[in-house]
Short mmCIF file of C-alpha atoms in Angstrom, two decimals:
data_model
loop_
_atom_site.label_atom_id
_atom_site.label_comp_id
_atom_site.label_asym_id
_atom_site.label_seq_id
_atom_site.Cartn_x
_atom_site.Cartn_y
_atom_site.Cartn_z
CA UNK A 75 3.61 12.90 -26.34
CA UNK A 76 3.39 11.82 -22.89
CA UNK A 77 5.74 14.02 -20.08
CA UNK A 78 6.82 12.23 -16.97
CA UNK A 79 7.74 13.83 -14.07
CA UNK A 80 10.62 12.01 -12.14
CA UNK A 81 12.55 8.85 -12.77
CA UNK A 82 12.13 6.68 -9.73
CA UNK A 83 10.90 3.41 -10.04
CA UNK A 84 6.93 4.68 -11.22
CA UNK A 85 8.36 6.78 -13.83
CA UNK A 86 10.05 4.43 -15.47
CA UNK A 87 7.85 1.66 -15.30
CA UNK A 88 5.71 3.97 -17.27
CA UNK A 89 7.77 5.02 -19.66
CA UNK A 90 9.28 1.16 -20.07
CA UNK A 91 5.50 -0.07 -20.92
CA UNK A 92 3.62 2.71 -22.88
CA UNK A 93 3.86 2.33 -26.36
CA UNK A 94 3.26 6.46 -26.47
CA UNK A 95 6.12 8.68 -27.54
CA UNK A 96 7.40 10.40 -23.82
CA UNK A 97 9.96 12.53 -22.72
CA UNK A 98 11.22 11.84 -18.84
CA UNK A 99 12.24 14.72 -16.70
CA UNK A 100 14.29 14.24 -13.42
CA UNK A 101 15.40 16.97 -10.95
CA UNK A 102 17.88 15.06 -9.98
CA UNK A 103 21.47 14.29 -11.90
CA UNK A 104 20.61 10.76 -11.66
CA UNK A 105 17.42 8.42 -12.01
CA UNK A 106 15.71 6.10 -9.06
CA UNK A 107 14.27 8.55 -6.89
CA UNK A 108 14.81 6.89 -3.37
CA UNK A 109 16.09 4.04 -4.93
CA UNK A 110 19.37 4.80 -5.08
CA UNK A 111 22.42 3.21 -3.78
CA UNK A 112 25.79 4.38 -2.36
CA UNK A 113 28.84 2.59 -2.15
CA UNK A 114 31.31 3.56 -0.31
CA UNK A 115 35.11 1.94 1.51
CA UNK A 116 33.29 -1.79 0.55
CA UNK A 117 30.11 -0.99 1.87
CA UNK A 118 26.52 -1.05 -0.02
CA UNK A 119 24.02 0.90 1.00
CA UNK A 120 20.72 2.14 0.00
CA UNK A 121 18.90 5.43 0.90
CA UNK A 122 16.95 3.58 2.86
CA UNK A 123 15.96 -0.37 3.51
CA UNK A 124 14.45 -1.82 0.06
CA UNK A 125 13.32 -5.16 -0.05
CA UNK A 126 11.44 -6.90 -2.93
CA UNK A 127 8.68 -9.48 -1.69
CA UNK A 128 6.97 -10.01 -4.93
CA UNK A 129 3.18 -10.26 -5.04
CA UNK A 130 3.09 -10.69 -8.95
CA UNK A 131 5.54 -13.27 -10.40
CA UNK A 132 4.79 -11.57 -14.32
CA UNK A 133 6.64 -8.35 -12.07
CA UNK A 134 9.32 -10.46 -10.56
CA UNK A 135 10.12 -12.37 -14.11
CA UNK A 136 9.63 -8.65 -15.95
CA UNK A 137 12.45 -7.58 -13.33
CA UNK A 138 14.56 -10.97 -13.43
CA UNK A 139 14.81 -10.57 -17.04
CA UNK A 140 18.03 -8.08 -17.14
CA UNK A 141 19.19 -9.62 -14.07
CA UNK A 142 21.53 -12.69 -13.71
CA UNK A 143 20.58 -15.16 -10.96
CA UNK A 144 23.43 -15.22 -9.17
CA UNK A 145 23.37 -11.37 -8.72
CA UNK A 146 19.77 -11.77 -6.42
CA UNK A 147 19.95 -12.86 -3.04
CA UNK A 148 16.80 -14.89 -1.87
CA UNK A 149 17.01 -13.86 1.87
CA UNK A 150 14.71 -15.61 4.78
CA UNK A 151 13.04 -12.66 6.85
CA UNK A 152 13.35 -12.67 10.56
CA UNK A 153 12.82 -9.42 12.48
CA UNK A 154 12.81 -8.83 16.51
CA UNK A 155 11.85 -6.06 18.12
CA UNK A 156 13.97 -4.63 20.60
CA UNK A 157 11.72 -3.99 24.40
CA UNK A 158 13.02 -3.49 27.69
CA UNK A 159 16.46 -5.04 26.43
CA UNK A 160 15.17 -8.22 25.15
CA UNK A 161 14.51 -9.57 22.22
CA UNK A 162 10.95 -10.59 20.76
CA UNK A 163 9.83 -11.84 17.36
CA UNK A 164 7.99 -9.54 15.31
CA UNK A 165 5.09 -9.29 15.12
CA UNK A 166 4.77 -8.00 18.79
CA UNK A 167 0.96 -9.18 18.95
CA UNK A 168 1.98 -12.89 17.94
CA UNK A 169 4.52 -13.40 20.31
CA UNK A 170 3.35 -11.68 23.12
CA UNK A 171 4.34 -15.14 25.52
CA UNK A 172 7.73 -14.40 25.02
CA UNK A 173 7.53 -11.34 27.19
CA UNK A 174 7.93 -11.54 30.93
CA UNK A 175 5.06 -13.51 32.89
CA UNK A 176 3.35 -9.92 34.21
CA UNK A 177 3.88 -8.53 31.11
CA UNK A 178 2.40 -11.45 29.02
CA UNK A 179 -0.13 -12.01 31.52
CA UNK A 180 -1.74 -8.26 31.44
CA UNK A 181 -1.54 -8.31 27.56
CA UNK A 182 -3.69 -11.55 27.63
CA UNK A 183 -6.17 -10.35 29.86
CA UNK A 184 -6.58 -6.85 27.97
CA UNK A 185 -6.48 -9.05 24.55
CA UNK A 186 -10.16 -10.64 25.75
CA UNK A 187 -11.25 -8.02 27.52
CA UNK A 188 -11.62 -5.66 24.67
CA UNK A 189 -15.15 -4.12 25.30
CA UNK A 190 -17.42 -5.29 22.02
CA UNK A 191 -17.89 -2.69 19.71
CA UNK A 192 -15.32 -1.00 20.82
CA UNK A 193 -14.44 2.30 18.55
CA UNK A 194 -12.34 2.12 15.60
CA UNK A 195 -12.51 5.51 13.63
CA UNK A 196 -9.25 5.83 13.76
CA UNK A 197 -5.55 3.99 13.27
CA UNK A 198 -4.93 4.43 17.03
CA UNK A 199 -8.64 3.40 18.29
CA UNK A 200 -8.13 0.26 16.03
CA UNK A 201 -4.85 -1.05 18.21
CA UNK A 202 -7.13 -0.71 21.17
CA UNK A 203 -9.93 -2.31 19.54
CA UNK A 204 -8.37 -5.07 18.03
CA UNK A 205 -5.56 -5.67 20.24
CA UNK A 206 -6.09 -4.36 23.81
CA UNK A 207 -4.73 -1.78 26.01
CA UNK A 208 -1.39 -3.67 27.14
CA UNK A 209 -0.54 -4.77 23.39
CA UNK A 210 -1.17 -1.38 21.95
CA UNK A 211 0.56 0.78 24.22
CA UNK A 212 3.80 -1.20 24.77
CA UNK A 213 4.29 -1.78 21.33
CA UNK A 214 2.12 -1.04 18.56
CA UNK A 215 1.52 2.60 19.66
CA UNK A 216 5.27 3.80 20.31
CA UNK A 217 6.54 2.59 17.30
CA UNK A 218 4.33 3.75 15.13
CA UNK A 219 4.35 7.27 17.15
CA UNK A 220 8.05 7.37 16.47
CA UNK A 221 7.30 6.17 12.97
CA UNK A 222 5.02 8.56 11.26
CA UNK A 223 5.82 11.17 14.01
CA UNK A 224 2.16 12.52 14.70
CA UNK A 225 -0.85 11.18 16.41
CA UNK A 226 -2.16 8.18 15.61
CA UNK A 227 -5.52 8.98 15.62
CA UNK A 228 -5.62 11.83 13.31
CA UNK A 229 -4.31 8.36 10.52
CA UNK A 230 -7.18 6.66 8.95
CA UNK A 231 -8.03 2.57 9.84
CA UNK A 232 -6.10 1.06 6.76
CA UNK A 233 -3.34 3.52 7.33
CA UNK A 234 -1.57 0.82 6.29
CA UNK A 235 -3.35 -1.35 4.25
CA UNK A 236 -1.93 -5.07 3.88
CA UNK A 237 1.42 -4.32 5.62
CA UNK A 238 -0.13 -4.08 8.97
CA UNK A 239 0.02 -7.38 10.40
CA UNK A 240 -3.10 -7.98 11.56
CA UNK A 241 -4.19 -11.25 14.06
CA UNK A 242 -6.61 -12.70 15.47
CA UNK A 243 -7.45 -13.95 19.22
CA UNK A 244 -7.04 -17.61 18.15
CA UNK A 245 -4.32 -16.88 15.93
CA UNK A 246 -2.09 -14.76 18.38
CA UNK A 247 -3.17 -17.87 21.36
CA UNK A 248 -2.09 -20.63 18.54
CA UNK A 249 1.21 -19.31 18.09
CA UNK A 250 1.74 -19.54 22.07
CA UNK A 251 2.63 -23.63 20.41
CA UNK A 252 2.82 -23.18 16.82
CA UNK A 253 4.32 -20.48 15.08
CA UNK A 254 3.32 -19.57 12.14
CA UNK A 255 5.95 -17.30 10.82
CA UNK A 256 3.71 -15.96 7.69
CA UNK A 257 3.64 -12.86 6.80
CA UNK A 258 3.39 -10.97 3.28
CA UNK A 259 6.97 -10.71 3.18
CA UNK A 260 8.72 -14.06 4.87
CA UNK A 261 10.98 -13.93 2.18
CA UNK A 262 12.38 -11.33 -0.20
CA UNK A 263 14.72 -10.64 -2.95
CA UNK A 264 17.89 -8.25 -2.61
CA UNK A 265 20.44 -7.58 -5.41
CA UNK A 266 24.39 -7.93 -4.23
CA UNK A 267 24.80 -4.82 -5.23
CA UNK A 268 21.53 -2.95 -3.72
CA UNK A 269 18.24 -1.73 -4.95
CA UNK A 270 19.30 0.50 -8.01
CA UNK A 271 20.21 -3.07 -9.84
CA UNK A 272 16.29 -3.13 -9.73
CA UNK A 273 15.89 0.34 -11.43
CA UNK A 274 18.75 -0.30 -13.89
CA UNK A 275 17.07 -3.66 -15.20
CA UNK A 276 14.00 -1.49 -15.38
CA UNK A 277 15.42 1.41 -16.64
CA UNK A 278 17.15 -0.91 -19.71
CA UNK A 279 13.84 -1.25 -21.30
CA UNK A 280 13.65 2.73 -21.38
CA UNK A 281 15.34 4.60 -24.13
CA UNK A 282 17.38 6.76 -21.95
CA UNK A 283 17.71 9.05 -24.58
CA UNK A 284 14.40 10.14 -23.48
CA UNK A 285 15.50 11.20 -20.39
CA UNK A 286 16.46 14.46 -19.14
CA UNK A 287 18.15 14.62 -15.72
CA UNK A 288 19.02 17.99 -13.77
CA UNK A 289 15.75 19.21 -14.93
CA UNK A 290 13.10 20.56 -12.62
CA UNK A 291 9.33 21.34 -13.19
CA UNK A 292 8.13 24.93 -12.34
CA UNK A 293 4.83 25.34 -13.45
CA UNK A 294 2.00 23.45 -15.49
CA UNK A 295 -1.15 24.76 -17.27
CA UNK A 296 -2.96 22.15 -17.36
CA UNK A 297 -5.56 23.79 -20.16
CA UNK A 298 -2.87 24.32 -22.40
CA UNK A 299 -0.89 21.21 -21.87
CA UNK A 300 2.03 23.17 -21.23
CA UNK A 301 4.86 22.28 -18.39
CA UNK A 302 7.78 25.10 -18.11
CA UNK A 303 11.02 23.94 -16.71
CA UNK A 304 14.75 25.33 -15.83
CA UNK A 305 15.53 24.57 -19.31
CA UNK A 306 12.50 24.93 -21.54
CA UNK A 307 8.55 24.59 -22.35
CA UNK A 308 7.49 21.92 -23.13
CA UNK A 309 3.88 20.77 -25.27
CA UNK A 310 2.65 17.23 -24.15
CA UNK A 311 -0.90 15.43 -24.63
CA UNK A 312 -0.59 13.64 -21.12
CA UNK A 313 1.43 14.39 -17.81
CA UNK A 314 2.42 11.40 -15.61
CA UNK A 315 3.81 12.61 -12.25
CA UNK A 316 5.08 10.45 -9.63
CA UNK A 317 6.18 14.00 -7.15
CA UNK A 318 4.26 14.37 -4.18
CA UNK A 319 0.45 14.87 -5.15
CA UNK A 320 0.18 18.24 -3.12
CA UNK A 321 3.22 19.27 -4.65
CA UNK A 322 1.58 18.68 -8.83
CA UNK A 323 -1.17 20.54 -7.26
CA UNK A 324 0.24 23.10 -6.32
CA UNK A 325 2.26 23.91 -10.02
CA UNK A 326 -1.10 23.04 -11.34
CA UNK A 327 -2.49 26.21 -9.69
CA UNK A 328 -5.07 23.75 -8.40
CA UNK A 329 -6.14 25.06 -4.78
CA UNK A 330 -5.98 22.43 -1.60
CA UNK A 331 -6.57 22.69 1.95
CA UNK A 332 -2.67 22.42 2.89
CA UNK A 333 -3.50 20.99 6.34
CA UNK A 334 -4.81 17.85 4.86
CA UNK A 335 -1.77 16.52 3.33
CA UNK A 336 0.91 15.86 6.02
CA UNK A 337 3.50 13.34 6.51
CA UNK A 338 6.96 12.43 8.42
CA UNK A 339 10.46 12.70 7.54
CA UNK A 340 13.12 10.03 7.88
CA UNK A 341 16.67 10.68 8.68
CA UNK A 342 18.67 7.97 7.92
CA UNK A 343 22.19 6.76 8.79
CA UNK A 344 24.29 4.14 6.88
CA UNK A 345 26.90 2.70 9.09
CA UNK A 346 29.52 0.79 7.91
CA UNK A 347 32.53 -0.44 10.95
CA UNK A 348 35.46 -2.48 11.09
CA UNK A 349 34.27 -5.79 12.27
CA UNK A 350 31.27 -8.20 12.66
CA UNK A 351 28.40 -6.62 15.32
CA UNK A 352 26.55 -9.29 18.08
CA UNK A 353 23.72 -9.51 15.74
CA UNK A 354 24.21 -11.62 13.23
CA UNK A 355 20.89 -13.28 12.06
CA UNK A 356 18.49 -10.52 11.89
CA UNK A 357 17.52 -8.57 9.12
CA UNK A 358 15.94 -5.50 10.57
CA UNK A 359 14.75 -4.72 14.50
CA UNK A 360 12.13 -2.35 15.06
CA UNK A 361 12.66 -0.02 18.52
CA UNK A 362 9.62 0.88 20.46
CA UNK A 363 11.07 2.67 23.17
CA UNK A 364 11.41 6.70 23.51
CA UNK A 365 15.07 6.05 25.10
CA UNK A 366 16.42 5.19 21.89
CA UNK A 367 16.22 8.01 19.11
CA UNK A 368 15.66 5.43 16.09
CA UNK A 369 12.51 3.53 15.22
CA UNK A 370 14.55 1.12 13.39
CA UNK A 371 17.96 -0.43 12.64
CA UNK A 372 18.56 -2.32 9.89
CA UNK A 373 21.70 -4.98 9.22
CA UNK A 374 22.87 -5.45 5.61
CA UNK A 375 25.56 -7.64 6.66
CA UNK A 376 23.28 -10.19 7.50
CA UNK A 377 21.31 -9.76 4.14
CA UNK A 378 24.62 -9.43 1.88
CA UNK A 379 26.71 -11.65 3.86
CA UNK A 380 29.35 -9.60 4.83
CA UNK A 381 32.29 -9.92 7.41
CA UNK A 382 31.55 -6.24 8.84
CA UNK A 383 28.37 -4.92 10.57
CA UNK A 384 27.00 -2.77 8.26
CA UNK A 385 23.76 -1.05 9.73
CA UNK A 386 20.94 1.57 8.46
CA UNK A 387 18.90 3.29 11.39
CA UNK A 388 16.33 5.30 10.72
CA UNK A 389 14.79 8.15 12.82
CA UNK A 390 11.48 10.05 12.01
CA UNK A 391 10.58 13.88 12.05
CA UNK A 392 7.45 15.71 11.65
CA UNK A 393 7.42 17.08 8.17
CA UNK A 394 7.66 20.65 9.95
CA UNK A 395 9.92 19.87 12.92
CA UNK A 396 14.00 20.59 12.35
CA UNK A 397 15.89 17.71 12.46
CA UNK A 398 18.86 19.52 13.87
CA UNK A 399 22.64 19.18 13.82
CA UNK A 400 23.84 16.42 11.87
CA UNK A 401 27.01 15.77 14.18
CA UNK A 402 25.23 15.85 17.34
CA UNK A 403 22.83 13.41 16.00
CA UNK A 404 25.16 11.30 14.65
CA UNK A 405 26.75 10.78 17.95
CA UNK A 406 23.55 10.53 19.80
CA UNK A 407 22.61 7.45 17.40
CA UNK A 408 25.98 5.90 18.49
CA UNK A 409 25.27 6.52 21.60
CA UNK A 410 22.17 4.85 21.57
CA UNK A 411 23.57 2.23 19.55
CA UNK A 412 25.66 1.13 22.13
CA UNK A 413 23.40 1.24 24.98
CA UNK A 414 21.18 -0.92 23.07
CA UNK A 415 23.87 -3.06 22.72
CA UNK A 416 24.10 -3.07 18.86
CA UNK A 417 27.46 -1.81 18.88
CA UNK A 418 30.19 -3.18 21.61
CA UNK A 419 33.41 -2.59 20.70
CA UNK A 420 33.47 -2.03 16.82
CA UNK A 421 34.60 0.98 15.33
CA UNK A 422 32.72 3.25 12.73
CA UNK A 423 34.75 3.38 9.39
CA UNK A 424 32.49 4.69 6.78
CA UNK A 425 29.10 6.77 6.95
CA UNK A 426 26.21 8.40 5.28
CA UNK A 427 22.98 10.11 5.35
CA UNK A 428 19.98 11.05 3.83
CA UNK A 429 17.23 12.99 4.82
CA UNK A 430 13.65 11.54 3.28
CA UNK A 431 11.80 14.54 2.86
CA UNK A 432 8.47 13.29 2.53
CA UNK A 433 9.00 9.58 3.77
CA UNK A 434 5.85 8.06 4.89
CA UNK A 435 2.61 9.94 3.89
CA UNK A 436 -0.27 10.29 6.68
CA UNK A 437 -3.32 8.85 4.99
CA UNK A 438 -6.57 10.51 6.39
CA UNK A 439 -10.07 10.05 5.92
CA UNK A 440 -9.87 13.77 4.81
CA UNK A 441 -6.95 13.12 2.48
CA UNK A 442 -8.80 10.08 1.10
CA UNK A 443 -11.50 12.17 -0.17
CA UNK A 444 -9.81 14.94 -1.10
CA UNK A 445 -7.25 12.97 -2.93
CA UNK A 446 -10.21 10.96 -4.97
CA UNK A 447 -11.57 14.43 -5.61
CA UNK A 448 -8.23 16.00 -7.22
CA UNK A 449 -7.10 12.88 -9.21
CA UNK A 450 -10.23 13.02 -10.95
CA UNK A 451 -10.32 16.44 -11.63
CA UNK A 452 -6.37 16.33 -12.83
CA UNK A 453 -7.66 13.14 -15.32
CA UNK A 454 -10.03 15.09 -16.93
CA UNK A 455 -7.45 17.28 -18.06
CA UNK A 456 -4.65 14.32 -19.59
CA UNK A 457 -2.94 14.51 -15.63
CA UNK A 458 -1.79 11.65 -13.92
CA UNK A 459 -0.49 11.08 -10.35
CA UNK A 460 1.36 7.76 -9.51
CA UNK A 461 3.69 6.44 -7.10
CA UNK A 462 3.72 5.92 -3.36
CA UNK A 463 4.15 9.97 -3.20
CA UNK A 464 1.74 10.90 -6.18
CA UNK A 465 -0.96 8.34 -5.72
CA UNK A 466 -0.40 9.46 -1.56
CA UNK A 467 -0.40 5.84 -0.17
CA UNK A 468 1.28 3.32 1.43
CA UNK A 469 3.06 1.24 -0.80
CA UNK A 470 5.84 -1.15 -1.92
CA UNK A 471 7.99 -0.54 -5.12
CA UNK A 472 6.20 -3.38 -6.76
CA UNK A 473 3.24 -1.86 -6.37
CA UNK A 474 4.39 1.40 -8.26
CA UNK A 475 5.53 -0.56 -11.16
CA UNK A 476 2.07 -2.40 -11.19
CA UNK A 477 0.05 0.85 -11.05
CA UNK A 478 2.66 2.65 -13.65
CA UNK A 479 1.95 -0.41 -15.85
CA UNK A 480 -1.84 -0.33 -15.25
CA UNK A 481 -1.84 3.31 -16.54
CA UNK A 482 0.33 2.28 -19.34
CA UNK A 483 -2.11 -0.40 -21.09
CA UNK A 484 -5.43 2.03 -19.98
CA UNK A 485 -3.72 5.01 -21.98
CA UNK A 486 -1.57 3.60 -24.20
#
């Protein structure tokens, strides 16, 4: 019997394509993980933005299958960022003429006068290296600072794998005339009625019978293929865990170097108000600037179509610093809502929050190793880790259902 620990989107991708006997155990009293979705006075909201730009159509049609087409919005991306109160397209580095003369004129000058072999050990001495000093620090290092909420150069190169939007000289100098617009995501899918219509239509191949919710995991030996629980023991021949890798460890009784596993936390805030904001074509704007207490503000009015502004913003946190008094933050993003001119005159009606505890892992070159190191040794005894949490990467939900599938057909 195969246990699987959590039903987010990789647990149940698992359990949906192994043709093993399993047995599904959630902590929480309901599945998806951090794919839920609230709704609330007419609103729809997520936990957090979730967006489906799908790399493998066999995924998309698996997905599509349990869903009608007239429930899935096909939705054209387009993203600004928000710097010294004006608006430029995202990517920063591709659109760096539509910045004030100086500004564009010192970023094109540092762009091609990047030293060569310039250092690149890290995620911070890449920016440099590949984009120059004026693109990296008025951009590309202050959001991501306020992102992942450490220093950038304790994060590895590929940090971020294929969602870092990487250009070229020529490239970012063609789009002066011709944009190009492409990215891995220019487009993407969104249900009507948010993300969780994703994990239901997964979830429906999945005999929820199987699944336990409001059960938590308390210890596992992994030599005698044991897990004990709130409820009960339980005997399995293979454990599938999608919880936070250092976290398996840990009930594993496997010892880790604690300081090489870090990551941020996300606060986020869904916003609903009375009426229709000033922005009303894009989807998401990213927020450089250490003024404003969010990294980013999303708008699912302008994804759903809907005749209020209905906004997420999210705001990052070490995963040891206290994220304070909800209140006072709440009013701070407001604040800072209005000042960035967001929010005018409409009125809030309807909120919630969620705190993302972790949120975006910090991928090391020590946590690399280590991580290939453990995974092995938790394989050799019938353990696997997957997920953007388990496997410790930066990921999309597509790619946890790929990976939870891969495991499926290797073990099945």
């Amino acid at each position: 019997m195969d246990l699987i620990i959590g039903a987010g989107i990789s647990g149940l991708s698992y359990a949906a394509a192994t043709g093993n006997d399993y047995q599904i155990i959630e902590a929480e009293d309901q599945i998806g993980g951090y794919c839920k979705t609230i709704y609330k006075d007419g609103f729809v909201w997520d936990y957090s933005g979730h967006f489906f730009h799908f790399q493998h159509p066999e995924l998309r049609d698996y997905v599509m299958q349990r869903i009608s087409s007239d429930e899935m919005l096909t939705v054209q991306k387009h993203t600004q960022i928000l710097y010294k109160d004006r608006h430029v397209d995202f990517p920063f580095q591709m659109n760096i003429h539509q910045l004030e003369q100086e500004e564009f004129i010192d970023c094109l000058y540092d762009l091609f006068a990047i030293p060569e072999g310039a250092s690149s050990d890290t995620f911070k001495q890449m920016l440099y290296a590949k984009f120059g000093r004026s693109i990296a620090e008025k951009f590309l290092i202050p959001y991501n600072s306020k992102l992942y909420a450490t220093d950038l150069d304790r994060l590895d190169v590929d940090a971020m794998g294929r969602f870092f939007p990487y250009a070229d000289k020529e490239q970012i100098v063609r789009n002066f005339r011709h944009p190009e617009g492409k990215s891995y995501n220019a487009t993407f899918l969104y249900p009507k009625e948010g993300c969780i219509r994703i994990v239901n239509s997964v979830a429906s191949h999945v005999d929820m019978s199987r699944v336990s919710l409001g059960e938590r995991l308390i210890s596992i030996d992994p030599e005698k293929h044991t897990a004990v629980t709130n409820k009960r023991t339980v005997h399995y021949d293979r454990l599938v865990s999608s919880m936070p890798l250092p976290r398996l460890l840990a009930l594993c009784g496997i010892d880790y170097d604690k300081g090489i596993y870090t990551w941020n936390k996300v606060l986020v805030f869904n916003l609903g108000f009375d009426a229709k904001g000033p922005e009303k074509r894009n989807c998401w704007m990213y927020i450089p600037e250490s003024k404003y207490v969010f990294y980013r503000v999303g708008f699912y009015d302008n994804i759903i179509g809907q005749d209020r502004m209905s906004l997420y913003v999210e705001i990052g946190f070490g995963k040891d610093q206290l994220v304070g008094e909800i209140d006072g933050l709440l009013q701070r993003t407001l604040d800072n809502l209005h000042a960035a001119g967001i929010v005018t005159d409409q009125k809030l009606v309807a909120e919630h929050h969620v705190l993302m505890d972790p949120a975006y892992v910090h991928i090391t070159k020590q946590s690399e190793v280590d991580k290939k190191e453990k995974m092995e040794m938790l394989a050799q005894k019938d353990i696997y880790s997957i997920g953007r949490y388990g496997a410790w990467k930066y990921c999309s939900l597509e790619d946890n259902m790929h990976d939870a599938f891969t495991l499926a057909e290797k073990i099945k």
